[in-house]
Short mmCIF file of C-alpha atoms and ligand atoms in Angstrom, two decimals:
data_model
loop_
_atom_site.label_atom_id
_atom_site.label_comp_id
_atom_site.label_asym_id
_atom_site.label_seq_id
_atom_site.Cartn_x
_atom_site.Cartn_y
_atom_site.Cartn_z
CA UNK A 1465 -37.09 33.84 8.71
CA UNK A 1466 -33.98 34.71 7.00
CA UNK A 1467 -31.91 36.39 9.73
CA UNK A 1468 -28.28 36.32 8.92
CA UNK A 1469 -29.08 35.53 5.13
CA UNK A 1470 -27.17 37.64 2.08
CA UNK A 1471 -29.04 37.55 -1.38
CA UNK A 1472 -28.17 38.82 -4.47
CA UNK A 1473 -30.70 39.92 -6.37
CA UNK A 1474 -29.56 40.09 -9.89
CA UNK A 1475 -32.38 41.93 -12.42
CA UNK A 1476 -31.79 41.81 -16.37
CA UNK A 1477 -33.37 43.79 -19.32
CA UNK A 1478 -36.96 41.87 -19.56
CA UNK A 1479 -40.45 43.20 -18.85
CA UNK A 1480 -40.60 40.95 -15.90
CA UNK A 1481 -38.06 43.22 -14.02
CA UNK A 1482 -40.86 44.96 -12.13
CA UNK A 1483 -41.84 41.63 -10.15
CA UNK A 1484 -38.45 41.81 -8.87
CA UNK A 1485 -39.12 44.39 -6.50
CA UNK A 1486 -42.27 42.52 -4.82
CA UNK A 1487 -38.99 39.41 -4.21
CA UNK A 1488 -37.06 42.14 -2.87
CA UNK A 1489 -39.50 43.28 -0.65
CA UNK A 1490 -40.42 40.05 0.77
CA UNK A 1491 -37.05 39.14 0.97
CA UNK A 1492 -36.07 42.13 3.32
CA UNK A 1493 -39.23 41.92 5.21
CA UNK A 1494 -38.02 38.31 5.64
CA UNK A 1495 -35.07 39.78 7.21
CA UNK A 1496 -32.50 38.85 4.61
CA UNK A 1497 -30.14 41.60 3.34
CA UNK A 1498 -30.45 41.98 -0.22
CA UNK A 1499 -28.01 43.24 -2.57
CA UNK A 1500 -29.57 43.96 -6.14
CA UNK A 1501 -27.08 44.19 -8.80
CA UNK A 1502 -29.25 45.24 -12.56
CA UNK A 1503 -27.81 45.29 -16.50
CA UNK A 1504 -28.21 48.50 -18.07
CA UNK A 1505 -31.10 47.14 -19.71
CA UNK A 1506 -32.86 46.55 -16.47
CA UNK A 1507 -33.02 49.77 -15.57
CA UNK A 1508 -35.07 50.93 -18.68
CA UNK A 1509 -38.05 48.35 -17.13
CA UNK A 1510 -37.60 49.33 -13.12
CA UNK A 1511 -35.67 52.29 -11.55
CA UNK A 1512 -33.01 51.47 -9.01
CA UNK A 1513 -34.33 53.86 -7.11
CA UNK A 1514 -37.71 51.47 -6.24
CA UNK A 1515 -35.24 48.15 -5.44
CA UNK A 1516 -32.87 50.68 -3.14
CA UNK A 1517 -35.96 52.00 -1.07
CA UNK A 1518 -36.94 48.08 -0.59
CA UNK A 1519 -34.01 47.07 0.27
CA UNK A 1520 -31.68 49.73 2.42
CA UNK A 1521 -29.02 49.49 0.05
CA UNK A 1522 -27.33 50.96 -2.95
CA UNK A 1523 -28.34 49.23 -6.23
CA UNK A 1524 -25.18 48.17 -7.83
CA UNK A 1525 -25.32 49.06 -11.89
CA UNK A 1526 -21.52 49.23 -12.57
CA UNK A 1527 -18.42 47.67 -11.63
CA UNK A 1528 -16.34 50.92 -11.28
CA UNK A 1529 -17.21 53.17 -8.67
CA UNK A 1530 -14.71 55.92 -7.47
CA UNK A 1531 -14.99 58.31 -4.26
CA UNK A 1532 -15.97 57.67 -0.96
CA UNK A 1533 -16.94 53.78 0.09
CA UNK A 1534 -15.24 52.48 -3.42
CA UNK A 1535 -14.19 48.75 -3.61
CA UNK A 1536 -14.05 45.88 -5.75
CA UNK A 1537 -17.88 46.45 -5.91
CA UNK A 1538 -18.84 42.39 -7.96
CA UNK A 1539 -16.10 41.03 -5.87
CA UNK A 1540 -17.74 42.82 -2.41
CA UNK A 1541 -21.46 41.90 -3.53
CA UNK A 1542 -21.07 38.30 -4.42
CA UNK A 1543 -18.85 37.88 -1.25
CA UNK A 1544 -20.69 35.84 2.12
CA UNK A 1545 -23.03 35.52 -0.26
CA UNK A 1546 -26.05 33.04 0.23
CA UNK A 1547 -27.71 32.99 -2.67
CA UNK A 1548 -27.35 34.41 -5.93
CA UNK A 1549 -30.95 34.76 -7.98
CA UNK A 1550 -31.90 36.49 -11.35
CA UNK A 1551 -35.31 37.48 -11.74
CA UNK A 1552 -36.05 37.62 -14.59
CA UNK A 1553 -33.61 36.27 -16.26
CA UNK A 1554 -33.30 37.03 -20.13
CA UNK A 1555 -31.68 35.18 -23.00
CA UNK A 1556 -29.43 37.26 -23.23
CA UNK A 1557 -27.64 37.02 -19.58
CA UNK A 1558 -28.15 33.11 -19.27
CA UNK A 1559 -25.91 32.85 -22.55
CA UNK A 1560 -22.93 35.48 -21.18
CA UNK A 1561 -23.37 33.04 -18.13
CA UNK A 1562 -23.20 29.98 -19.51
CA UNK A 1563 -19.76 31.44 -21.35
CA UNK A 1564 -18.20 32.91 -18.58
CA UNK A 1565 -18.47 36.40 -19.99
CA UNK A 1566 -18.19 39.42 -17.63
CA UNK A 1567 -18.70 42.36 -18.89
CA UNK A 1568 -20.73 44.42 -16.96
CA UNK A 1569 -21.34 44.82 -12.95
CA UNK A 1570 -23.96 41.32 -13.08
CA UNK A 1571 -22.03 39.30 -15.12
CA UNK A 1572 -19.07 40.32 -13.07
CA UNK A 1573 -20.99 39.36 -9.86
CA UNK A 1574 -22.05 35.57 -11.36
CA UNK A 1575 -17.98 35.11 -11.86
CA UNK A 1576 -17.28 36.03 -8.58
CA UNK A 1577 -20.35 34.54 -6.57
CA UNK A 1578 -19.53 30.97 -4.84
CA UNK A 1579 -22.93 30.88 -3.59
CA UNK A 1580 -26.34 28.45 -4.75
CA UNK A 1581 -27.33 30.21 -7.75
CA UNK A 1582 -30.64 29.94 -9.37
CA UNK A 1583 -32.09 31.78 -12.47
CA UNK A 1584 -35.91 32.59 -13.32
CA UNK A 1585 -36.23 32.46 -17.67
CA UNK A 1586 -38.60 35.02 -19.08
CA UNK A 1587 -39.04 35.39 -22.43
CA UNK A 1588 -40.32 34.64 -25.85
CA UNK A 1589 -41.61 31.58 -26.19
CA UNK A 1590 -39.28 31.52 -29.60
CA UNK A 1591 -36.29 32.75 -27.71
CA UNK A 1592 -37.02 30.12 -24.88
CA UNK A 1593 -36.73 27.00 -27.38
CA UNK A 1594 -34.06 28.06 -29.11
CA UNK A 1595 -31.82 25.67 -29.36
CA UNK A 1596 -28.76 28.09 -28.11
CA UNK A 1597 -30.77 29.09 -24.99
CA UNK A 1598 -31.87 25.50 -23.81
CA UNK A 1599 -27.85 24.70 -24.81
CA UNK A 1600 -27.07 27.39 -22.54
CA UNK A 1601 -29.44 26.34 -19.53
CA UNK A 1602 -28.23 22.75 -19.31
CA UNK A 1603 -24.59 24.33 -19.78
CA UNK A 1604 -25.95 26.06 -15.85
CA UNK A 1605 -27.82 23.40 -15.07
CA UNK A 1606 -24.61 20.96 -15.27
CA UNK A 1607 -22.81 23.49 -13.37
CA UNK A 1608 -25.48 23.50 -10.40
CA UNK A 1609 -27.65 25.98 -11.22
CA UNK A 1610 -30.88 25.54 -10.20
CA UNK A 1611 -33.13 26.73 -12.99
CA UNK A 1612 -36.79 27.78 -12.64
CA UNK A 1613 -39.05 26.80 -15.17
CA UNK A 1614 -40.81 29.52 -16.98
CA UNK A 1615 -44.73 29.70 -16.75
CA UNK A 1616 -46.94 29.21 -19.98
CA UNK A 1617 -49.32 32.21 -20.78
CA UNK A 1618 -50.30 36.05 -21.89
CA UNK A 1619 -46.65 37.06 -22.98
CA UNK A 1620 -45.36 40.55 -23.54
CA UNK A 1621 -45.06 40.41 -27.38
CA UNK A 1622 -48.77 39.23 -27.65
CA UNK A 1623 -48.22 35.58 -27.83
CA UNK A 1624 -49.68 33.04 -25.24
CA UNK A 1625 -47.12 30.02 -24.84
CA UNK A 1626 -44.17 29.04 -22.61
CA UNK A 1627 -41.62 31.79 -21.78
CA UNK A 1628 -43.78 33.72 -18.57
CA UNK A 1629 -41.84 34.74 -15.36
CA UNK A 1630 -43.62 32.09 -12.80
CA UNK A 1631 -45.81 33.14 -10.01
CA UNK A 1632 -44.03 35.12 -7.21
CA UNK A 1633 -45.54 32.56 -4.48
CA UNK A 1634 -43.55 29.69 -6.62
CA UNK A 1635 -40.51 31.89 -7.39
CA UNK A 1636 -40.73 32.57 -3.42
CA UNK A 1637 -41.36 28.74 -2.07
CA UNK A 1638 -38.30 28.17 -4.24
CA UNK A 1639 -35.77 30.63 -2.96
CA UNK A 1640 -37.06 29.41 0.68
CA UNK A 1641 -35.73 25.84 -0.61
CA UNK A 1642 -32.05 27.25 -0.99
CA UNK A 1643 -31.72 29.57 2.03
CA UNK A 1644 -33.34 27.55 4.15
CA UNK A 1645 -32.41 23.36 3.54
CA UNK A 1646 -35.27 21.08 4.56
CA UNK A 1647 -34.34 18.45 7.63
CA UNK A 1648 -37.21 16.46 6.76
CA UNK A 1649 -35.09 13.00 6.77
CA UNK A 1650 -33.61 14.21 10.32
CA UNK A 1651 -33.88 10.96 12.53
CA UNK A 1652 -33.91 7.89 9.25
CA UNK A 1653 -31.11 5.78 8.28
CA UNK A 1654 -31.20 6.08 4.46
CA UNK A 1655 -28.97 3.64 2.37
CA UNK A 1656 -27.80 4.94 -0.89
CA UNK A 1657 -26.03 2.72 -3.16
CA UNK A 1658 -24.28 4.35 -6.36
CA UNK A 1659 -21.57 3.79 -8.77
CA UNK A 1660 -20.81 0.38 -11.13
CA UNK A 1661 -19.77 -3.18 -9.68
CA UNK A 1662 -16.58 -4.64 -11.20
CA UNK A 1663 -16.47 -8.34 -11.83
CA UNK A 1664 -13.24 -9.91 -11.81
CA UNK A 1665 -11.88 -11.86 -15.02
CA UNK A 1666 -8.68 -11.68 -13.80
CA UNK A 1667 -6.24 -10.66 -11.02
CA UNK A 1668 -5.72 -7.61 -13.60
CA UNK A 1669 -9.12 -7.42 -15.48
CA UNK A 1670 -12.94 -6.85 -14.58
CA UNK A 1671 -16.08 -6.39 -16.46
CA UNK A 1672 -18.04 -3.16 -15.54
CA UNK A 1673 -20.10 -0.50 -16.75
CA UNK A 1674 -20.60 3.42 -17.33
CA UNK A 1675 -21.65 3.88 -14.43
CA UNK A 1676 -19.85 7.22 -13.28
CA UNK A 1677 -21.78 6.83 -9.62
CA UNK A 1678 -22.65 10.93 -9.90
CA UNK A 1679 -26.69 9.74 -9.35
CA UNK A 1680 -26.09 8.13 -6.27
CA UNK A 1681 -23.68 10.17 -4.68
CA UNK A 1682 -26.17 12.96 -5.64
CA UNK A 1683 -28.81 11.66 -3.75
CA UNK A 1684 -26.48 10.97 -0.90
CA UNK A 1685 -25.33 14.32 -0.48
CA UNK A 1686 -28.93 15.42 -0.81
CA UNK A 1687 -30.26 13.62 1.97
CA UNK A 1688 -27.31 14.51 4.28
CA UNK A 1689 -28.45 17.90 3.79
CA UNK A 1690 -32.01 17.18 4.30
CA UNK A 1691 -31.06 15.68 8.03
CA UNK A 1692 -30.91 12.15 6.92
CA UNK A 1693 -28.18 9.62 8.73
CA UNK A 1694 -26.22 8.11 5.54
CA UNK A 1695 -24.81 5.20 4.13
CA UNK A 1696 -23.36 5.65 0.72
CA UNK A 1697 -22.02 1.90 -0.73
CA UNK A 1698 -20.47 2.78 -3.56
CA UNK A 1699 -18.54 0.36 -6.46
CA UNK A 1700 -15.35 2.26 -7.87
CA UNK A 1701 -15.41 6.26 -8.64
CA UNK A 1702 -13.44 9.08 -9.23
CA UNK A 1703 -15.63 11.31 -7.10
CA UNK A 1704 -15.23 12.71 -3.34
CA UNK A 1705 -18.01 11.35 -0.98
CA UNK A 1706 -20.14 13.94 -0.07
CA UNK A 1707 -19.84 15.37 3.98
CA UNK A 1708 -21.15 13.78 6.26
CA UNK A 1709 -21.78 10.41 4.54
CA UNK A 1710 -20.58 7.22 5.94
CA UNK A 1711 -19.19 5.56 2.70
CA UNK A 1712 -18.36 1.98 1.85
CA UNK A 1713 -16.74 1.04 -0.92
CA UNK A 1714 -17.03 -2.47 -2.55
CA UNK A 1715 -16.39 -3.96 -5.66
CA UNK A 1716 -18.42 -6.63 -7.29
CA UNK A 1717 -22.13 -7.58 -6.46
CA UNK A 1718 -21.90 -10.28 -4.55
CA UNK A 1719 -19.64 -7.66 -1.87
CA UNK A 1720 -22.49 -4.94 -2.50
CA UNK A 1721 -25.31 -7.35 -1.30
CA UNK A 1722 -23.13 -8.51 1.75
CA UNK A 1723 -22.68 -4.77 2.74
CA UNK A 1724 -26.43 -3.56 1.97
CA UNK A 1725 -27.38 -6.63 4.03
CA UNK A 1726 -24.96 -6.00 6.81
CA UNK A 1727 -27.52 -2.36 7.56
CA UNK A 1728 -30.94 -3.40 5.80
CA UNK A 1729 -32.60 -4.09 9.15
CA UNK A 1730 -31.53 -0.60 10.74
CA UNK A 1731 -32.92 1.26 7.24
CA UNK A 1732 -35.52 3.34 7.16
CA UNK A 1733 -34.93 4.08 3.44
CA UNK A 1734 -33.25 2.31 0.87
CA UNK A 1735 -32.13 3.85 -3.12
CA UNK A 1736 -30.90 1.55 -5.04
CA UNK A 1737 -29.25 4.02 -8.00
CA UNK A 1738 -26.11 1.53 -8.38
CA UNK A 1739 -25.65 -0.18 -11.70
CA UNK A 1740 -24.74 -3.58 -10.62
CA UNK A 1741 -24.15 -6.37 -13.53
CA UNK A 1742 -26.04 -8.93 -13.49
CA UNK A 1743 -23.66 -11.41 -14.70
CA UNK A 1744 -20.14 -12.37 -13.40
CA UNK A 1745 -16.98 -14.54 -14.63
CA UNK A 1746 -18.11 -18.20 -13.27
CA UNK A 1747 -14.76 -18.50 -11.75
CA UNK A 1748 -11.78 -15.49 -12.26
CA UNK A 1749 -8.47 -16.94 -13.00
CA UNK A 1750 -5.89 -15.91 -10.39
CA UNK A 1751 -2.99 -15.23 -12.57
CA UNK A 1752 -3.24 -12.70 -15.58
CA UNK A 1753 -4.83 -14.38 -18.57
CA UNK A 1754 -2.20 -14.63 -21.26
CA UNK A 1755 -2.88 -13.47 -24.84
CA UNK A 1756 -1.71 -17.23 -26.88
CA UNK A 1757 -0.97 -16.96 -30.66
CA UNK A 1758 -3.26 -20.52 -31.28
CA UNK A 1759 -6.60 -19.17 -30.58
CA UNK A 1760 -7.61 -15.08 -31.51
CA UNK A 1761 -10.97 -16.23 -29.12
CA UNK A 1762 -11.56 -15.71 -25.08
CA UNK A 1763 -14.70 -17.17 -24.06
CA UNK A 1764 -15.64 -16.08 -20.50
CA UNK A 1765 -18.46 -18.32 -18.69
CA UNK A 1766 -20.51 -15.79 -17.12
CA UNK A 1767 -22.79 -16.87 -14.12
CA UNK A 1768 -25.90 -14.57 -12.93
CA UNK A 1769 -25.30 -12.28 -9.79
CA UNK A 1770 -27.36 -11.80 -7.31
CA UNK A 1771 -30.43 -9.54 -7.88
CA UNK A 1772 -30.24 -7.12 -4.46
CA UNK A 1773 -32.96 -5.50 -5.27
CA UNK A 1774 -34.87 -8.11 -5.93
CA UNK A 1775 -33.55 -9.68 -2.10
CA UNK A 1776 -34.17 -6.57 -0.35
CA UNK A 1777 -37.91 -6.64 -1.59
CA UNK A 1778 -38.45 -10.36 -0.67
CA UNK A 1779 -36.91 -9.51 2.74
CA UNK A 1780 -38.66 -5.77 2.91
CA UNK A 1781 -40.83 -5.11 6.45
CA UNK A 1782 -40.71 -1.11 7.55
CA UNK A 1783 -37.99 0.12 5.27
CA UNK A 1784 -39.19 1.44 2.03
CA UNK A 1785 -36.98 0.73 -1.01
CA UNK A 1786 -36.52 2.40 -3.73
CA UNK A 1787 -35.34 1.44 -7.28
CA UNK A 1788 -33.92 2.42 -10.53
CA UNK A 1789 -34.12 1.29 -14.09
CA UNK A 1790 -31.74 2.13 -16.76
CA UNK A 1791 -33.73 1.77 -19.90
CA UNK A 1792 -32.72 2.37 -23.58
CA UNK A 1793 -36.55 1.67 -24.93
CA UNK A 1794 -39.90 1.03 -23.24
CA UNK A 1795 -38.54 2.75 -21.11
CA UNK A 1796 -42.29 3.06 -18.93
CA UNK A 1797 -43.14 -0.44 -19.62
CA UNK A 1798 -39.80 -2.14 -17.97
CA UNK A 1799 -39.82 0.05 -15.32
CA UNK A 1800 -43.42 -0.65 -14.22
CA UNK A 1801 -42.54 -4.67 -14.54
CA UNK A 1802 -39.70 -4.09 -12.38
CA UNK A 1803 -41.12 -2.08 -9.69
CA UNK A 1804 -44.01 -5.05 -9.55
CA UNK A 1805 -41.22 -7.71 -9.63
CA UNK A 1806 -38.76 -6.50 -7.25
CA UNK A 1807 -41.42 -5.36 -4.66
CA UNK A 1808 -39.89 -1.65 -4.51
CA UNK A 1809 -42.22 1.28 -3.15
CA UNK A 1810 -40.80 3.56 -5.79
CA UNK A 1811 -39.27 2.93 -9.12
CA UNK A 1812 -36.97 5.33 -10.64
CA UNK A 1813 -36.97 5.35 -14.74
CA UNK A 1814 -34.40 6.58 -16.26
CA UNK A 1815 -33.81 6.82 -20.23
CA UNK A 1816 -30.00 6.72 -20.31
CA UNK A 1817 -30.23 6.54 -24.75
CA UNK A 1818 -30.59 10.82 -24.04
CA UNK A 1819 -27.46 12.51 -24.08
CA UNK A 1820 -28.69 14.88 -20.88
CA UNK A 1821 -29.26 11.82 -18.81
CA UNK A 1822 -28.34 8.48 -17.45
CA UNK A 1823 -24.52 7.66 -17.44
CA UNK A 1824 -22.01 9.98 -16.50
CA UNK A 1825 -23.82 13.58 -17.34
CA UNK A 1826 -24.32 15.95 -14.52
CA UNK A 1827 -28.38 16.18 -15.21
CA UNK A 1828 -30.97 13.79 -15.31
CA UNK A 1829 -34.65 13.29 -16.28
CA UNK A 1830 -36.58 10.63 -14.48
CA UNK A 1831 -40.34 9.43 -14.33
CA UNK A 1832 -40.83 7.67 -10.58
CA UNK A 1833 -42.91 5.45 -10.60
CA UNK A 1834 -45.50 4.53 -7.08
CA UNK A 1835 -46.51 0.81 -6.10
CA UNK A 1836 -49.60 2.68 -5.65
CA UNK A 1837 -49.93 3.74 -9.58
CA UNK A 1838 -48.57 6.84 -9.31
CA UNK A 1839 -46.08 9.19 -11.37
CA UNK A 1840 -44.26 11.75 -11.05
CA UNK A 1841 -42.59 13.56 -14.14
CA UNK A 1842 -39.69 16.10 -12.58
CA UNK A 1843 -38.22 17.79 -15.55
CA UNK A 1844 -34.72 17.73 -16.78
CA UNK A 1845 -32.53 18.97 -13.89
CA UNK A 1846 -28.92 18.33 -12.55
CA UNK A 1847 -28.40 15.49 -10.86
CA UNK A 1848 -28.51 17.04 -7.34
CA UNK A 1849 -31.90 18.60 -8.14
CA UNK A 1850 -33.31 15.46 -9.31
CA UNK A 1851 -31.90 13.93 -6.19
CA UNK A 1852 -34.69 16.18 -4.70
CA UNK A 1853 -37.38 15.57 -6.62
CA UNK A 1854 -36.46 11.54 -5.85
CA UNK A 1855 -36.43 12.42 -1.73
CA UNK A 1856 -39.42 14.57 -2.27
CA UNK A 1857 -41.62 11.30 -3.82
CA UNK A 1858 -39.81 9.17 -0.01
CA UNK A 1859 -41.31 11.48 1.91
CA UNK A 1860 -44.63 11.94 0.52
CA UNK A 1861 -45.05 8.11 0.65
CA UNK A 1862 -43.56 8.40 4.26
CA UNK A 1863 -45.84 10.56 4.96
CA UNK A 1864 -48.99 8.54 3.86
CA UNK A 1865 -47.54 5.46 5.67
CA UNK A 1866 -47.89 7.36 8.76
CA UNK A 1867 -51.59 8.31 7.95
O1 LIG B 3035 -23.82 6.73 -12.00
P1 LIG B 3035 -24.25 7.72 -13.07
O2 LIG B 3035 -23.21 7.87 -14.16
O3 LIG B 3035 -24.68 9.03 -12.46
O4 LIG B 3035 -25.53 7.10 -13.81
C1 LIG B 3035 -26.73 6.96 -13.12
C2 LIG B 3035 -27.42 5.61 -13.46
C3 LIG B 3035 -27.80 5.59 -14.93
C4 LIG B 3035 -26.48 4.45 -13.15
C5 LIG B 3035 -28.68 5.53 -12.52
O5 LIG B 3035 -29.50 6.64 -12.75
C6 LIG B 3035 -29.48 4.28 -12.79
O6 LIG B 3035 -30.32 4.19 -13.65
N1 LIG B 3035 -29.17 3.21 -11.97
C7 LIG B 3035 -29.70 1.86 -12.15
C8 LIG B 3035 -28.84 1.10 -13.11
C9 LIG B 3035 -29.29 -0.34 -13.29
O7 LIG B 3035 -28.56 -1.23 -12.94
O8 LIG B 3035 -30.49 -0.47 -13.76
P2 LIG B 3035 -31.20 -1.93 -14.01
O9 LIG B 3035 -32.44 -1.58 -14.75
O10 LIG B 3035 -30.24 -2.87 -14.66
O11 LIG B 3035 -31.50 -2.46 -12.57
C10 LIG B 3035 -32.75 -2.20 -11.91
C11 LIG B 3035 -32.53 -2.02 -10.42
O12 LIG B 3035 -32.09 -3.26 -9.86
C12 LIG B 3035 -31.51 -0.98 -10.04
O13 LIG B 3035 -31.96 -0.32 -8.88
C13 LIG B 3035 -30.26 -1.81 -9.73
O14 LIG B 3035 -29.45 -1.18 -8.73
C14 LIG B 3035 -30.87 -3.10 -9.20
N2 LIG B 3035 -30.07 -4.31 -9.46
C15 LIG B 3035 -29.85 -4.73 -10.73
C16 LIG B 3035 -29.16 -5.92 -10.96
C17 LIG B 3035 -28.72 -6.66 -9.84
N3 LIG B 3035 -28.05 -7.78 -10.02
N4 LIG B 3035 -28.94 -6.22 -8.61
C18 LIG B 3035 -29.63 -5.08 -8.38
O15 LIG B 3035 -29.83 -4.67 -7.24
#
């Protein structure tokens, strides 16, 4: 299963260190070649010599190695690597991480790797909620990381709470995820819009939003990877389009609903994460408004825009569309209404008054709402993973349509 695949298997100084070995065996019976790279610390949990005769190889424990076969051994382990995972991961390592600190052969590695990286917390429940370690794993999780959460139970120091090294069977469906990328939306159109609209005042000026469009290009580049053929309409950005996307870039709302419109029929699914105002200037002048020393007012007659949601649910018949809410309170409630209102399939809520989500922050935490009553609660995540968890709710709906 994963011929031709290179993981590091990084181990830190937690009880949890001997579950490592069962990953690294099913890893290499998997066929991948694993490299396991432990902190001193580690070693006083597992011996090296039980993760070398699992995996064929050497267990790397420091970064300066003389003699025969010597190298630049973090820069030579982290290198064609695929993944990069640390099981289990301790407080202690996910805060030299999230500072860029490396001082020993793992920490050294982590610089060095280019790879998807994920980490698996295990520790006090204390230690876990600690302000400085959930700092530090949204520092990671902004940066990409894909971060497991820790299971709740019997923990090592007695206690029973959050903190637990997760099953091996979900630690193992996980690391299956990121070697081997899903191509469940192979053969559908999906139609991503992202990014503000700008309304013109002026041949100079326009009203807009916060909007940084990272949500929608997120989900973009997600479903690209998961097979999908895609159209990213986008309003203005500073970001790259992701591979593989076909992008079109408009400006106000009334030019996003003509280019939506132009490829609704050939859709299979539509997400609608743009933040589109729903007012414009009646008419724009079309030379720069002057600033005049009789009046200190402007008064701009704003006009309602389009709602394209709201006209791709009156007009919906096999695609199934998906929405968003930006919500500062009642957040559930206004959601639900809109979901009901603009006939969506899914509704996507999203509290942008928290500082780790909504506008222009790398993570998010969404509820999605079904027409058919359900939710789904992914936790906080960065965007890309919550991308995910948002094409995980299209297919399963997908996949009862087809029922
Ligand atoms: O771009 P980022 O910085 O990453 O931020 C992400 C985000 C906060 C913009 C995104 O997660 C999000 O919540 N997008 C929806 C923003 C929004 O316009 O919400 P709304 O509640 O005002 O609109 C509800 C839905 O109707 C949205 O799907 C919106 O695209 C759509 N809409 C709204 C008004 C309008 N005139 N036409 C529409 O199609």
């Amino acid at each position: 299963m994963f011929a031709n695949k290179k993981v590091v298997l990084g181990i830190s100084g937690g009880i949890a260190a001997y579950k490592a070995a069962d990953i690294a065996s099913w890893l290499t019976k998997n066929g991948a070649d694993v490299r396991c790279v432990m902190t001193k610390h580690a070693t006083e949990f597992i011996s090296p010599v039980v993760l070398q005769a699992l995996t064929g190889h050497a267990v790397v424990q420091e970064e300066f190695v003389t003699g025969p076969g010597w190298g630049i051994v973090h820069i030579d382990t982290a290198a064609d690597a695929d993944l990069l995972v640390i099981i289990p991961a301790t407080a202690n390592i996910i805060a030299k991480i999230a500072n860029g600190i490396a001082d020993d052969a793992l920490t050294s590695t982590v610089l060095a790797a280019t790879c998807p990286c994920m980490v698996a917390p295990a520790m006090n429940t204390n230690m876990y909620r600690n302000a400085a370690t959930q700092h530090n794993l949204q520092v990671l999780a902004e940066r990409g990381w894909h971060i497991l959460k820790p299971a709740c139970g019997h923990l090592a120091c007695g206690t029973v709470g959050e903190g637990k090294l997760p099953a091996v069977e979900v630690i193992e469906e996980e690391i299956t995820g990121l070697l081997l990328p899903r191509r469940d939306f192979a053969g559908q159109k999906v139609l991503v819009t992202a990014g503000p609209t700008s309304e013109p005042i002026d041949p100079v000026r326009y009203i807009s939003n916060r909007s940084s469009g990272k949500m929608g290009y997120a989900i973009a580049e997600a479903a690209v990877a998961r097979g999908a053929e895609v159209v990213l309409v986008s309003g203005r950005t500073n970001l790259q389009p992701p591979k593989g996307v076909r992008l079109v870039n408009i400006g106000s709302a009334q030019q996003m609903l003509e280019a939506v419109l132009a490829e609704y029929e050939t859709c299979d699914v539509v997400i609608k994460a743009a933040a589109v105002a729903d007012y414009r200037v009646a008419t724009p002048a079309d030379h720069k408004i002057k600033k005049t020393d009789d009046t200190d007012e402007l008064v701009l007659h704003l006009v309602k825009n389009p709602d394209i949601l709201a006209e791709l649910g009156r007009r919906k018949q096999h695609q199934l569309l998906v929405g968003f809410a930006a919500e500062t309170n009642n957040v559930e409630e206004y959601a639900k209404k809109k979901l009901v209102k603009k006939n969506t399939d899914l509704l996507v809520a999203n509290d942008v008054s928290r500082p780790d989500a909504g506008f222009d922050v790398d993570t998010n935490q969404v509820i999605i709402f079904s027409a058919d009553g359900g939710k789904i609660t992914p936790p906080l995540a960065s965007k890309r993973k919550t991308a995910d968890y948002i094409l995980d709710a299209v297919q399963d709906k997908l996949a009862a349509r087809s029922k």
